[in-house]
Short mmCIF file of C-alpha atoms in Angstrom, two decimals:
data_model
loop_
_atom_site.label_atom_id
_atom_site.label_comp_id
_atom_site.label_asym_id
_atom_site.label_seq_id
_atom_site.Cartn_x
_atom_site.Cartn_y
_atom_site.Cartn_z
CA MET C 839 80.10 -116.87 34.63
CA LYS C 840 81.41 -113.27 34.19
CA THR C 841 85.12 -112.96 34.66
CA HIS C 842 85.23 -109.13 34.03
CA THR C 843 86.01 -106.68 37.08
CA HIS C 844 85.18 -103.35 34.85
CA SER C 845 82.40 -101.58 33.29
CA TRP C 846 82.01 -99.93 30.02
CA PRO C 847 80.37 -96.69 28.90
CA ALA C 848 76.39 -96.78 29.12
CA TRP C 849 74.31 -96.52 25.88
CA PRO C 850 72.04 -94.79 24.98
CA ARG C 851 73.58 -91.69 26.49
CA TYR C 852 71.43 -88.54 27.65
CA THR C 853 72.28 -85.18 28.97
CA PRO C 854 70.43 -82.49 31.05
CA GLN C 855 69.62 -80.87 27.59
CA THR C 856 68.10 -84.18 26.39
CA GLU C 857 65.75 -84.07 29.34
CA GLU C 858 64.95 -80.45 28.90
CA ARG C 859 64.06 -81.08 25.15
CA LEU C 860 61.74 -83.97 26.25
CA LEU C 861 60.06 -81.79 28.67
CA ALA C 862 59.52 -79.14 25.96
CA ALA C 863 57.96 -81.65 23.66
CA LEU C 864 55.68 -82.98 26.51
CA ARG C 865 54.75 -79.43 27.62
CA SER C 866 54.23 -78.15 23.97
CA GLY C 867 50.80 -79.61 23.34
CA ARG C 868 52.16 -81.15 20.22
CA TRP C 869 53.52 -84.69 20.34
CA THR C 870 53.51 -85.43 16.48
CA VAL C 871 53.71 -84.09 13.13
CA SER C 872 49.89 -84.77 12.82
CA GLY C 873 49.20 -82.76 15.73
CA ALA C 874 47.73 -79.27 15.85
CA TYR C 875 50.56 -76.43 14.91
CA THR C 876 51.41 -74.46 17.93
CA GLY C 877 53.07 -71.59 16.47
CA GLU C 878 56.26 -72.95 17.16
CA ARG C 879 58.33 -75.18 14.64
CA SER C 880 58.12 -78.63 15.61
CA PHE C 881 60.87 -80.89 16.88
CA GLU C 882 60.39 -83.26 13.93
CA GLU C 883 60.96 -80.34 11.49
CA SER C 884 64.01 -78.76 13.47
CA PHE C 885 65.56 -82.33 13.42
CA ALA C 886 64.85 -82.76 9.61
CA ARG C 887 66.46 -79.49 8.82
CA ALA C 888 69.36 -80.11 11.14
CA PHE C 889 70.11 -83.57 9.76
CA ALA C 890 69.95 -82.43 6.10
CA GLU C 891 72.42 -79.72 6.88
CA TYR C 892 74.61 -81.97 8.63
CA LEU C 893 74.65 -84.56 5.65
CA GLY C 894 74.96 -81.75 3.00
CA ALA C 895 71.70 -82.98 1.39
CA ALA C 896 68.70 -80.81 0.63
CA HIS C 897 66.03 -82.51 2.39
CA ALA C 898 65.66 -85.28 5.29
CA VAL C 899 62.19 -86.95 6.24
CA PRO C 900 62.06 -88.34 9.68
CA THR C 901 60.24 -91.64 10.04
CA CYS C 902 59.07 -94.11 12.81
CA ASN C 903 61.91 -96.58 12.14
CA GLY C 904 64.67 -97.28 9.68
CA SER C 905 62.50 -100.20 7.85
CA ALA C 906 60.05 -97.36 7.13
CA ALA C 907 62.90 -94.90 5.77
CA LEU C 908 63.80 -97.70 3.36
CA THR C 909 60.38 -98.52 2.36
CA VAL C 910 59.29 -95.04 1.64
CA ALA C 911 62.57 -94.68 -0.33
CA LEU C 912 61.98 -97.39 -2.66
CA GLU C 913 58.58 -96.31 -3.19
CA ALA C 914 59.77 -92.60 -3.86
CA LEU C 915 62.05 -94.22 -6.43
CA ASP C 916 59.14 -95.85 -8.03
CA VAL C 917 60.18 -99.47 -7.24
CA GLY C 918 57.11 -101.85 -7.25
CA PRO C 919 56.02 -105.37 -8.62
CA GLY C 920 58.01 -106.41 -11.58
CA ASP C 921 61.21 -104.64 -10.39
CA GLU C 922 64.34 -105.98 -8.93
CA VAL C 923 66.35 -104.25 -6.30
CA LEU C 924 70.04 -105.37 -5.65
CA VAL C 925 70.74 -106.12 -1.86
CA PRO C 926 74.15 -107.14 -0.52
CA GLY C 927 74.44 -110.75 1.04
CA ILE C 928 75.40 -109.48 4.32
CA THR C 929 73.19 -106.95 5.94
CA TRP C 930 70.35 -106.65 8.27
CA VAL C 931 67.09 -108.49 7.11
CA ALA C 932 65.15 -105.23 6.88
CA CYS C 933 67.13 -104.36 3.65
CA ALA C 934 65.72 -107.17 1.82
CA SER C 935 62.19 -107.37 3.44
CA SER C 936 61.74 -103.65 2.48
CA VAL C 937 61.98 -104.59 -0.90
CA LEU C 938 59.29 -107.53 -0.45
CA ARG C 939 57.19 -104.97 1.23
CA VAL C 940 56.89 -102.64 -1.97
CA GLY C 941 56.33 -105.83 -4.02
CA ALA C 942 59.60 -105.87 -5.77
CA THR C 943 62.14 -108.86 -6.08
CA PRO C 944 65.44 -108.70 -3.68
CA VAL C 945 68.30 -110.02 -5.84
CA LEU C 946 71.00 -111.08 -3.31
CA VAL C 947 74.71 -110.06 -4.15
CA ASP C 948 77.98 -110.95 -2.95
CA VAL C 949 80.03 -108.93 -1.05
CA ASP C 950 83.74 -107.60 -1.35
CA PRO C 951 86.05 -109.91 0.66
CA ASP C 952 87.75 -106.99 1.99
CA THR C 953 84.99 -104.52 3.27
CA LEU C 954 82.02 -107.04 3.23
CA CYS C 955 80.06 -104.17 1.39
CA MET C 956 78.47 -105.15 -1.91
CA SER C 957 81.04 -106.04 -4.63
CA VAL C 958 80.52 -103.81 -7.62
CA ALA C 959 81.68 -106.49 -10.11
CA ALA C 960 79.05 -108.91 -8.54
CA ALA C 961 76.53 -106.16 -8.92
CA GLU C 962 77.28 -105.64 -12.34
CA ALA C 963 77.06 -109.65 -12.95
CA ALA C 964 73.49 -109.49 -11.17
CA LEU C 965 72.03 -106.93 -13.59
CA THR C 966 68.99 -107.86 -15.54
CA PRO C 967 66.50 -105.82 -17.61
CA ARG C 968 64.27 -105.63 -14.59
CA THR C 969 66.79 -104.01 -12.17
CA LYS C 970 65.43 -100.80 -10.94
CA VAL C 971 67.82 -99.86 -7.94
CA VAL C 972 71.07 -100.85 -6.28
CA MET C 973 70.76 -100.61 -2.55
CA ALA C 974 74.43 -99.64 -1.41
CA VAL C 975 74.76 -100.81 2.29
CA HIS C 976 77.75 -99.37 4.12
CA LEU C 977 78.60 -101.87 6.98
CA TYR C 978 80.54 -102.09 10.06
CA GLY C 979 82.49 -98.83 9.71
CA SER C 980 83.52 -99.78 5.99
CA ALA C 981 81.68 -98.65 2.88
CA VAL C 982 80.59 -99.57 -0.67
CA ASP C 983 83.10 -98.32 -3.44
CA LEU C 984 80.80 -95.27 -4.19
CA ASP C 985 83.07 -94.15 -7.14
CA ALA C 986 82.88 -97.43 -8.82
CA MET C 987 79.02 -97.87 -7.94
CA GLY C 988 78.09 -94.46 -9.04
CA VAL C 989 79.80 -95.15 -12.51
CA LEU C 990 77.81 -98.43 -12.55
CA THR C 991 74.45 -96.95 -11.79
CA ARG C 992 74.82 -93.84 -14.09
CA ARG C 993 76.01 -96.40 -16.96
CA HIS C 994 72.80 -98.41 -16.65
CA GLY C 995 70.42 -95.68 -15.51
CA LEU C 996 69.51 -97.26 -12.28
CA ALA C 997 68.76 -95.40 -9.11
CA LEU C 998 71.33 -95.54 -6.08
CA LEU C 999 69.75 -96.04 -2.65
CA GLU C 1000 72.31 -95.80 0.28
CA ASP C 1001 71.60 -97.33 3.61
CA CYS C 1002 73.66 -95.66 6.10
CA SER C 1003 72.40 -97.24 9.44
CA HIS C 1004 76.02 -98.30 10.39
CA VAL C 1005 77.73 -95.02 9.45
CA HIS C 1006 76.13 -91.77 10.77
CA GLY C 1007 78.72 -89.16 10.19
CA ALA C 1008 81.15 -91.05 8.17
CA THR C 1009 82.77 -89.27 4.92
CA TRP C 1010 83.72 -90.48 1.50
CA ASP C 1011 86.46 -88.15 0.11
CA GLY C 1012 85.06 -85.42 2.57
CA ARG C 1013 81.45 -85.78 1.62
CA ARG C 1014 78.94 -87.39 4.18
CA LEU C 1015 77.70 -90.91 3.37
CA GLY C 1016 74.01 -90.56 2.72
CA SER C 1017 74.44 -87.63 0.26
CA PHE C 1018 75.68 -89.67 -2.97
CA GLY C 1019 72.50 -91.60 -3.55
CA ASP C 1020 69.19 -90.59 -5.40
CA ALA C 1021 67.96 -91.23 -1.62
CA ALA C 1022 69.50 -92.61 1.53
CA ALA C 1023 67.83 -94.18 4.53
CA PHE C 1024 68.96 -94.36 8.20
CA SER C 1025 67.92 -96.07 11.08
CA LEU C 1026 67.77 -94.34 14.61
CA GLN C 1027 67.00 -97.67 16.43
CA GLN C 1028 68.49 -97.53 20.43
CA THR C 1029 71.70 -99.24 19.45
CA LYS C 1030 72.64 -96.94 16.62
CA LEU C 1031 75.37 -94.35 16.90
CA LEU C 1032 72.57 -91.72 16.51
CA THR C 1033 69.55 -92.93 18.20
CA SER C 1034 65.83 -91.71 19.26
CA GLY C 1035 64.85 -94.94 20.68
CA GLU C 1036 63.10 -95.96 17.68
CA GLY C 1037 63.25 -93.91 14.38
CA GLY C 1038 64.67 -93.48 11.02
CA VAL C 1039 65.43 -90.83 8.40
CA ALA C 1040 65.03 -90.93 4.67
CA VAL C 1041 67.42 -88.35 2.90
CA THR C 1042 67.50 -86.95 -0.78
CA SER C 1043 68.46 -83.74 -2.73
CA ASP C 1044 65.88 -84.31 -5.34
CA PRO C 1045 62.67 -82.08 -4.70
CA GLU C 1046 60.54 -84.55 -6.45
CA ILE C 1047 61.64 -87.44 -4.70
CA HIS C 1048 61.48 -85.32 -1.28
CA SER C 1049 57.73 -84.70 -2.18
CA ARG C 1050 57.17 -88.36 -2.38
CA LEU C 1051 59.21 -89.37 0.57
CA TYR C 1052 57.31 -86.69 2.82
CA ARG C 1053 53.77 -87.78 1.63
CA LYS C 1054 54.42 -91.56 1.46
CA ARG C 1055 55.20 -91.19 5.37
CA ALA C 1056 52.47 -89.11 6.12
CA ASP C 1057 49.27 -91.09 4.64
CA GLY C 1058 49.69 -88.97 1.60
CA ARG C 1059 49.55 -85.62 2.80
CA ARG C 1060 52.30 -82.70 2.36
CA HIS C 1061 53.47 -79.91 4.51
CA ARG C 1062 51.20 -76.99 4.54
CA THR C 1063 52.75 -73.58 4.53
CA GLY C 1064 51.13 -70.60 6.59
CA THR C 1065 49.16 -72.73 9.14
CA PRO C 1066 47.40 -70.78 11.68
CA PRO C 1067 47.91 -72.19 15.16
CA GLY C 1068 45.46 -74.74 16.18
CA GLU C 1069 45.18 -76.37 12.54
CA LEU C 1070 47.19 -79.18 11.11
CA GLU C 1071 50.35 -78.48 9.35
CA LEU C 1072 49.30 -81.30 7.08
CA GLU C 1073 47.01 -80.83 3.96
CA GLU C 1074 45.26 -83.52 2.09
CA LEU C 1075 45.37 -83.78 -1.68
CA PRO C 1076 45.20 -86.72 -4.14
CA GLY C 1077 47.81 -88.61 -5.97
CA VAL C 1078 49.73 -90.66 -3.42
CA GLN C 1079 49.02 -93.68 -1.21
CA GLY C 1080 51.05 -93.41 1.75
CA TYR C 1081 51.34 -94.64 5.42
CA ASN C 1082 51.51 -93.37 8.91
CA TYR C 1083 55.52 -93.66 9.35
CA CYS C 1084 55.81 -90.55 11.10
CA MET C 1085 58.36 -89.84 14.02
CA SER C 1086 56.91 -88.56 17.22
CA GLU C 1087 57.94 -85.39 18.72
CA PHE C 1088 59.66 -87.11 21.59
CA ASN C 1089 61.79 -89.18 19.20
CA ALA C 1090 62.69 -86.08 17.25
CA ALA C 1091 63.71 -84.06 20.43
CA VAL C 1092 66.12 -87.05 21.33
CA ALA C 1093 67.39 -87.49 18.00
CA LEU C 1094 68.23 -83.65 17.68
CA ASP C 1095 69.95 -83.56 20.91
CA GLY C 1096 72.16 -86.75 19.87
CA LEU C 1097 73.16 -84.98 16.60
CA GLY C 1098 74.96 -82.44 18.47
CA ARG C 1099 77.11 -84.80 20.22
CA LEU C 1100 77.61 -87.26 17.15
CA ASP C 1101 80.88 -85.96 15.85
CA GLU C 1102 82.54 -85.66 19.18
CA GLU C 1103 81.47 -89.26 20.01
CA ASN C 1104 82.54 -90.50 16.71
CA ASP C 1105 86.26 -88.95 17.27
CA ARG C 1106 86.35 -90.77 20.51
CA ARG C 1107 85.25 -94.16 19.04
CA SER C 1108 87.74 -93.79 16.31
CA SER C 1109 90.69 -93.26 18.49
CA SER C 1110 89.86 -96.62 20.40
CA MET C 1111 89.20 -98.65 17.24
CA ARG C 1112 92.59 -97.56 15.78
CA ARG C 1113 94.17 -98.71 19.21
CA LEU C 1114 92.39 -102.01 18.96
CA GLU C 1115 93.62 -102.38 15.44
CA GLU C 1116 97.09 -101.90 16.45
CA LEU C 1117 96.66 -104.52 19.32
CA ILE C 1118 95.16 -107.23 17.30
CA LYS C 1119 97.92 -107.22 14.67
CA ASP C 1120 99.90 -109.41 17.11
CA ILE C 1121 96.96 -112.02 17.60
CA GLU C 1122 97.04 -114.85 15.32
CA GLY C 1123 93.80 -115.60 13.32
CA VAL C 1124 91.82 -112.36 13.90
CA TYR C 1125 91.96 -109.29 11.80
CA PRO C 1126 89.62 -106.29 11.00
CA LEU C 1127 87.90 -105.03 7.86
CA VAL C 1128 89.66 -103.01 5.36
CA ARG C 1129 88.72 -99.39 5.25
CA PRO C 1130 88.82 -97.87 1.81
CA ALA C 1131 91.14 -94.94 1.37
CA SER C 1132 88.31 -92.84 0.39
CA LEU C 1133 86.73 -93.26 3.85
CA THR C 1134 88.07 -90.11 5.22
CA ALA C 1135 86.10 -89.81 8.27
CA GLU C 1136 84.81 -93.01 9.77
CA ALA C 1137 81.63 -94.05 12.01
CA ALA C 1138 81.19 -97.70 12.82
CA TYR C 1139 78.06 -98.88 14.50
CA GLN C 1140 79.69 -102.16 15.00
CA PHE C 1141 83.52 -103.09 15.05
CA CYS C 1142 83.93 -106.39 13.09
CA VAL C 1143 86.48 -108.78 14.04
CA ARG C 1144 86.94 -111.38 11.57
CA LEU C 1145 88.11 -115.01 12.50
CA ARG C 1146 90.27 -117.08 10.25
CA PRO C 1147 88.63 -120.50 9.92
CA GLU C 1148 92.34 -122.24 9.85
CA VAL C 1149 93.07 -120.95 13.44
CA PHE C 1150 89.48 -120.99 15.00
CA GLY C 1151 87.75 -123.56 12.93
CA HIS C 1152 84.90 -122.87 10.46
CA GLY C 1153 82.05 -121.11 11.90
CA ALA C 1154 83.44 -120.44 15.35
CA LYS C 1155 81.67 -117.05 15.66
CA HIS C 1156 79.00 -118.28 18.26
CA LYS C 1157 81.52 -119.68 20.48
CA VAL C 1158 84.20 -116.59 20.21
CA ALA C 1159 81.10 -114.05 20.90
CA ALA C 1160 80.00 -116.05 23.89
CA LEU C 1161 83.59 -116.21 25.28
CA LEU C 1162 84.33 -112.35 24.68
CA SER C 1163 80.83 -111.63 26.26
CA GLN C 1164 81.95 -113.59 29.35
CA GLN C 1165 85.37 -111.99 29.49
CA LEU C 1166 84.30 -108.34 28.80
CA GLY C 1167 81.00 -107.99 30.53
CA ALA C 1168 79.62 -106.83 27.49
CA HIS C 1169 77.29 -108.56 24.78
CA ILE C 1170 79.40 -109.19 21.88
CA GLU C 1171 77.31 -110.70 18.83
CA PRO C 1172 78.17 -113.14 15.89
CA ILE C 1173 78.05 -111.49 12.71
CA ASP C 1174 74.98 -111.70 10.83
CA SER C 1175 74.90 -114.84 8.52
CA ALA C 1176 74.45 -114.36 4.81
CA LEU C 1177 71.01 -113.63 3.82
CA ASN C 1178 70.52 -116.69 1.68
CA ARG C 1179 70.81 -118.68 4.98
CA ASN C 1180 69.77 -116.20 7.63
CA ASP C 1181 67.08 -117.32 9.99
CA LEU C 1182 65.35 -114.06 9.93
CA TYR C 1183 64.99 -113.94 6.11
CA GLN C 1184 62.27 -116.09 5.08
CA PRO C 1185 60.09 -114.73 2.40
CA LEU C 1186 58.71 -118.18 1.51
CA SER C 1187 57.26 -118.46 4.92
CA SER C 1188 55.62 -114.93 4.74
CA GLY C 1189 52.45 -113.48 3.73
CA TRP C 1190 54.24 -112.40 0.41
CA ILE C 1191 53.86 -116.03 -0.63
CA ARG C 1192 50.76 -118.03 -0.15
CA ALA C 1193 49.49 -121.47 -0.98
CA GLY C 1194 48.69 -122.02 -4.52
CA ALA C 1195 50.88 -118.85 -5.51
CA ASP C 1196 52.65 -118.73 -8.86
CA PRO C 1197 55.63 -121.13 -8.41
CA ARG C 1198 57.85 -118.78 -10.62
CA ARG C 1199 57.29 -115.93 -8.01
CA ALA C 1200 58.16 -118.56 -5.27
CA ARG C 1201 61.35 -119.53 -6.97
CA GLU C 1202 62.60 -115.86 -7.50
CA LEU C 1203 61.84 -114.97 -3.85
CA ASP C 1204 63.85 -118.43 -2.50
CA PRO C 1205 66.97 -117.18 -0.95
CA ALA C 1206 68.59 -120.54 -1.50
CA ARG C 1207 68.82 -119.72 -5.18
CA PHE C 1208 71.49 -117.17 -4.76
CA GLU C 1209 75.30 -118.27 -4.61
CA LEU C 1210 77.12 -115.87 -2.25
CA PRO C 1211 80.65 -117.81 -1.47
CA VAL C 1212 82.12 -114.53 0.13
CA ALA C 1213 79.16 -113.71 2.22
CA GLU C 1214 78.65 -117.36 3.28
CA ALA C 1215 82.25 -117.58 4.52
CA ALA C 1216 82.25 -114.15 6.12
CA GLY C 1217 79.10 -114.57 7.66
CA GLU C 1218 80.11 -117.54 9.81
CA ASN C 1219 83.57 -116.22 10.87
CA ALA C 1220 83.47 -112.88 12.58
CA VAL C 1221 82.18 -111.29 15.69
CA VAL C 1222 81.07 -107.61 16.13
CA LEU C 1223 81.72 -105.31 18.99
CA PRO C 1224 79.13 -102.71 20.01
CA HIS C 1225 80.22 -99.05 19.25
CA TRP C 1226 79.67 -97.85 22.68
CA MET C 1227 82.51 -100.01 24.04
CA PHE C 1228 84.90 -97.44 22.10
CA LEU C 1229 83.68 -94.67 23.95
CA ALA C 1230 86.09 -96.03 26.61
CA PRO C 1231 89.56 -94.60 26.50
CA PRO C 1232 91.89 -96.23 24.08
CA GLU C 1233 94.00 -97.93 26.78
CA ARG C 1234 90.83 -99.96 27.65
CA MET C 1235 91.19 -101.75 24.35
CA GLU C 1236 94.01 -103.89 25.81
CA LEU C 1237 91.16 -105.54 27.71
CA VAL C 1238 89.46 -106.30 24.26
CA ALA C 1239 92.65 -107.80 22.71
CA ALA C 1240 93.38 -109.94 25.87
CA ALA C 1241 89.91 -111.36 25.61
CA LEU C 1242 90.57 -112.12 21.81
CA GLU C 1243 93.94 -113.76 22.70
CA THR C 1244 92.18 -115.83 25.44
CA ALA C 1245 89.62 -116.93 22.77
CA ARG C 1246 92.24 -117.93 20.33
CA THR C 1247 94.08 -119.86 23.16
CA ARG C 1248 90.88 -121.64 24.30
CA LEU C 1249 89.33 -122.19 21.10
CA GLY C 1250 91.86 -122.30 18.35
CA VAL C 1251 92.61 -125.30 16.41
CA VAL C 1252 96.29 -124.72 15.98
#
């Protein structure tokens, strides 16, 4: 039974300009990058250029979703069978499953206890001669220590792949996240800070990696210059096995419109998040993530509220999330469980392992082989609040704090 008497800002958002751009795409006669050139720049290319410029990167390649962006980025970095990719112990399942998709082995790495992002020390301990890429996933408005991780990857000759699906617009020492790695991937799924409904973007400043990214997501075809109207802007040539992972013109039109609002929306969210942090200092048993000092501008897809087990009991995330949802009239989620015990990460029951397969391959893909004490504990003792709640004025955060206090009163063990 809901007990709230208020509403929260709607998400996804759109404006009259969003509708104008969608109508323009509808009436253009070209609905996808593989449609005939009309003589006008496509929305897909316009968004790619605008997004790359926004990040301070040389190139951006839109894709149909974030998983596709990760997949083409891994293949563009020459990851395949026999290789290992370091993946943080807490993240969305697509980070690990994209590694499986290209035939490589995800190696789950424990997280930093303050940021819940990949621990640099744990990453170094997990390196083997087969390690090819470190996937640095920036989670819940915090970030991987890019300074230390950059030193580690350069010292060992590894590629760095950033997953920035939680942090569109954030900066590290004034530079946008997503511009540090050899490549980066973003999701533009409906709930993300920047959304096109479904969509993704792969980013790089390396021209060779960009060429592979572009061709990987367009069935091996590349962009054709000087195309006459009525013909395709994609040309066929050998050398790359690709997939049809292209973004539609409708999705690109929506993403382009949202990009223009992103910084203003992030500023609004940041003000409300700071207010909530102030309020929860006085609530026993709850605390936020640590934001590294180098994170000079934040962006948080979800705001993580951690729960002290000695106050709430171990594994209280589901009960707290349900109570907060009831109190606030918004869907509050429990944090994702560590990947070595996550219901959505089941490589041994997938098509990647079949009956009679090499038992050594089965062992290396078994998530249970990884010990992730920090990720396991954190993954049962936190809830995450959706970013659109923080588009409300800072004073509305008093409602969130009151709901957390109610949860502590009702569910706390002390």
